[in-house]
Each structure stands twice: as C-alpha cells, then as structure tokens.
Amino acid sequence: MVVRFVLWNLADSLTSVADLREYLRDEAVAAFSDVPGLLFKAWISDEHTERWGAVYVFASAAAAEQTLPSRARELIGKEPDIVEVFDLEASVSVADQLARLGLALG
C-alpha cells in the first residue's frame, strides 16, 4: 500500500479554494471513482492559509504512478508545492475495505 500526499499554496495561483470545490462537484469526484488501484482519496483545504491538496491510498506503487484524471495542476497553474510518497504502515477505518491495511499488519 502506498500513500501519496500533495499540497499547493494557492496564494500565487490562478484559482481559489471555492473554485476548486466547484471543480470537485462538477467533475473530479466522479472522475476518480473508477481509478484502478485507488483505494481512497480525500481532498483537503484551508481557505485561511490558501492551501489545497489531497491524500491518496493506492493498492500498489504501480497504481500510485499512473496518470490520474485530474485537472488540478491546470486549474491551479503550477505543480504542487509538496508531493510526498509513503509506505502505509497501518490503517483503521469504519469501512471494511480500508481497515487493517499496511506493512505492520502484514
């Protein structure tokens, strides 16, 4: 399992958190519902500090490296300020498919 974290500072961006919320409603959530190997994605924001990002959980490193159906870079006008990839060590969740995943739990 692989976790990817991406974060943008929107202060010098072409768009706002409100604009990106509209993008989520209109296309992004639906586009990500069928990505092979994507187990979970959460979009995150902080309007006060003008930050936007996402946390992904992928079934494999190969799934994490695929091209994703996102226009966020286009809408924001730049690459993310932070992109980090981690191994998933352990998870808990009310969703059975996401519970007890990770290297520590074998």
mmCIF file of C-alpha atoms in Angstrom:
data_model
loop_
_atom_site.group_PDB
_atom_site.id
_atom_site.type_symbol
_atom_site.label_atom_id
_atom_site.label_comp_id
_atom_site.label_asym_id
_atom_site.label_seq_id
_atom_site.Cartn_x
_atom_site.Cartn_y
_atom_site.Cartn_z
ATOM 1 C CA MET A 1 0.000 0.000 0.000
ATOM 2 C CA VAL A 2 1.208 3.471 -0.894
ATOM 3 C CA VAL A 3 0.090 6.829 0.452
ATOM 4 C CA ARG A 4 0.641 9.955 -1.614
ATOM 5 C CA PHE A 5 0.242 13.456 -0.192
ATOM 6 C CA VAL A 6 0.118 16.561 -2.386
ATOM 7 C CA LEU A 7 -0.270 20.183 -1.300
ATOM 8 C CA TRP A 8 -0.453 23.517 -3.094
ATOM 9 C CA ASN A 9 -0.153 27.035 -1.763
ATOM 10 C CA LEU A 10 -2.796 28.941 -3.718
ATOM 11 C CA ALA A 11 -1.579 32.433 -2.772
ATOM 12 C CA ASP A 12 0.037 32.923 -6.180
ATOM 13 C CA SER A 13 -2.388 30.657 -8.030
ATOM 14 C CA LEU A 14 -4.858 31.180 -10.833
ATOM 15 C CA THR A 15 -7.711 29.800 -8.701
ATOM 16 C CA SER A 16 -9.208 29.699 -5.201
ATOM 17 C CA VAL A 17 -10.460 27.032 -2.798
ATOM 18 C CA ALA A 18 -14.030 27.976 -3.789
ATOM 19 C CA ASP A 19 -13.215 27.430 -7.476
ATOM 20 C CA LEU A 20 -11.647 24.069 -6.694
ATOM 21 C CA ARG A 21 -14.701 22.985 -4.691
ATOM 22 C CA GLU A 22 -16.794 23.612 -7.791
ATOM 23 C CA TYR A 23 -14.337 21.501 -9.808
ATOM 24 C CA LEU A 24 -14.801 18.668 -7.277
ATOM 25 C CA ARG A 25 -18.595 18.825 -7.537
ATOM 26 C CA ASP A 26 -18.647 19.133 -11.312
ATOM 27 C CA GLU A 27 -16.069 16.561 -12.370
ATOM 28 C CA ALA A 28 -13.241 15.420 -10.096
ATOM 29 C CA VAL A 29 -15.134 13.226 -7.637
ATOM 30 C CA ALA A 30 -16.794 11.311 -10.475
ATOM 31 C CA ALA A 31 -13.549 11.055 -12.450
ATOM 32 C CA PHE A 32 -11.700 9.487 -9.528
ATOM 33 C CA SER A 33 -14.405 6.933 -8.733
ATOM 34 C CA ASP A 34 -13.019 4.489 -11.325
ATOM 35 C CA VAL A 35 -9.232 4.821 -10.967
ATOM 36 C CA PRO A 36 -7.669 1.329 -10.892
ATOM 37 C CA GLY A 37 -5.823 0.629 -7.666
ATOM 38 C CA LEU A 38 -7.028 3.788 -5.890
ATOM 39 C CA LEU A 39 -8.473 2.688 -2.559
ATOM 40 C CA PHE A 40 -9.139 6.140 -1.082
ATOM 41 C CA LYS A 41 -8.747 9.808 -1.928
ATOM 42 C CA ALA A 42 -9.545 12.779 0.273
ATOM 43 C CA TRP A 43 -9.254 16.347 -0.959
ATOM 44 C CA ILE A 44 -8.192 18.792 1.741
ATOM 45 C CA SER A 45 -8.170 22.577 2.035
ATOM 46 C CA ASP A 46 -7.588 25.526 4.337
ATOM 47 C CA GLU A 47 -9.143 28.715 2.989
ATOM 48 C CA HIS A 48 -7.457 30.906 5.616
ATOM 49 C CA THR A 49 -3.949 29.854 4.568
ATOM 50 C CA GLU A 50 -4.927 29.353 0.910
ATOM 51 C CA ARG A 51 -3.874 25.708 0.754
ATOM 52 C CA TRP A 52 -5.324 22.839 -1.254
ATOM 53 C CA GLY A 53 -4.286 19.229 -1.535
ATOM 54 C CA ALA A 54 -5.128 15.573 -1.418
ATOM 55 C CA VAL A 55 -4.288 12.345 0.370
ATOM 56 C CA TYR A 56 -4.405 9.148 -1.668
ATOM 57 C CA VAL A 57 -4.140 5.495 -0.678
ATOM 58 C CA PHE A 58 -3.152 3.185 -3.529
ATOM 59 C CA ALA A 59 -3.031 -0.614 -3.591
ATOM 60 C CA SER A 60 0.495 -0.603 -5.069
ATOM 61 C CA ALA A 61 3.404 1.574 -6.159
ATOM 62 C CA ALA A 62 2.449 0.963 -9.796
ATOM 63 C CA ALA A 63 -1.083 2.244 -9.147
ATOM 64 C CA ALA A 64 0.367 5.339 -7.447
ATOM 65 C CA GLU A 65 2.493 6.129 -10.509
ATOM 66 C CA GLN A 66 -0.298 6.032 -13.105
ATOM 67 C CA THR A 67 -1.622 9.145 -14.829
ATOM 68 C CA LEU A 68 -4.636 10.416 -12.915
ATOM 69 C CA PRO A 69 -7.790 12.105 -14.274
ATOM 70 C CA SER A 70 -7.062 15.427 -12.601
ATOM 71 C CA ARG A 71 -7.110 18.969 -13.910
ATOM 72 C CA ALA A 72 -5.931 20.448 -10.601
ATOM 73 C CA ARG A 73 -2.483 21.388 -11.944
ATOM 74 C CA GLU A 74 -4.117 23.071 -14.931
ATOM 75 C CA LEU A 75 -6.638 24.962 -12.789
ATOM 76 C CA ILE A 76 -4.074 25.993 -10.176
ATOM 77 C CA GLY A 77 -1.484 26.874 -12.801
ATOM 78 C CA LYS A 78 1.521 25.139 -11.271
ATOM 79 C CA GLU A 79 2.877 21.902 -9.873
ATOM 80 C CA PRO A 80 2.171 21.082 -6.209
ATOM 81 C CA ASP A 81 4.485 22.650 -3.654
ATOM 82 C CA ILE A 82 4.721 19.330 -1.814
ATOM 83 C CA VAL A 83 4.472 15.799 -3.197
ATOM 84 C CA GLU A 84 5.382 13.002 -0.793
ATOM 85 C CA VAL A 85 5.008 9.237 -1.165
ATOM 86 C CA PHE A 86 4.994 6.890 1.814
ATOM 87 C CA ASP A 87 4.511 3.221 2.586
ATOM 88 C CA LEU A 88 1.299 2.610 4.514
ATOM 89 C CA GLU A 89 2.214 1.084 7.866
ATOM 90 C CA ALA A 90 -1.272 0.527 9.318
ATOM 91 C CA SER A 91 -4.835 1.753 8.995
ATOM 92 C CA VAL A 92 -8.097 1.769 10.894
ATOM 93 C CA SER A 93 -11.416 2.569 9.292
ATOM 94 C CA VAL A 94 -15.142 2.058 9.648
ATOM 95 C CA ALA A 95 -15.036 0.878 6.016
ATOM 96 C CA ASP A 96 -14.013 -2.783 5.954
ATOM 97 C CA GLN A 97 -12.043 -2.323 2.704
ATOM 98 C CA LEU A 98 -9.772 0.263 4.388
ATOM 99 C CA ALA A 99 -9.434 -1.355 7.812
ATOM 100 C CA ARG A 100 -6.287 -3.139 8.963
ATOM 101 C CA LEU A 101 -4.170 -2.407 5.888
ATOM 102 C CA GLY A 102 -0.423 -1.819 5.813
ATOM 103 C CA LEU A 103 3.028 -3.266 6.258
ATOM 104 C CA ALA A 104 2.842 -3.534 10.049
ATOM 105 C CA LEU A 105 -0.281 -5.664 9.807
ATOM 106 C CA GLY A 106 1.097 -7.943 7.073
#
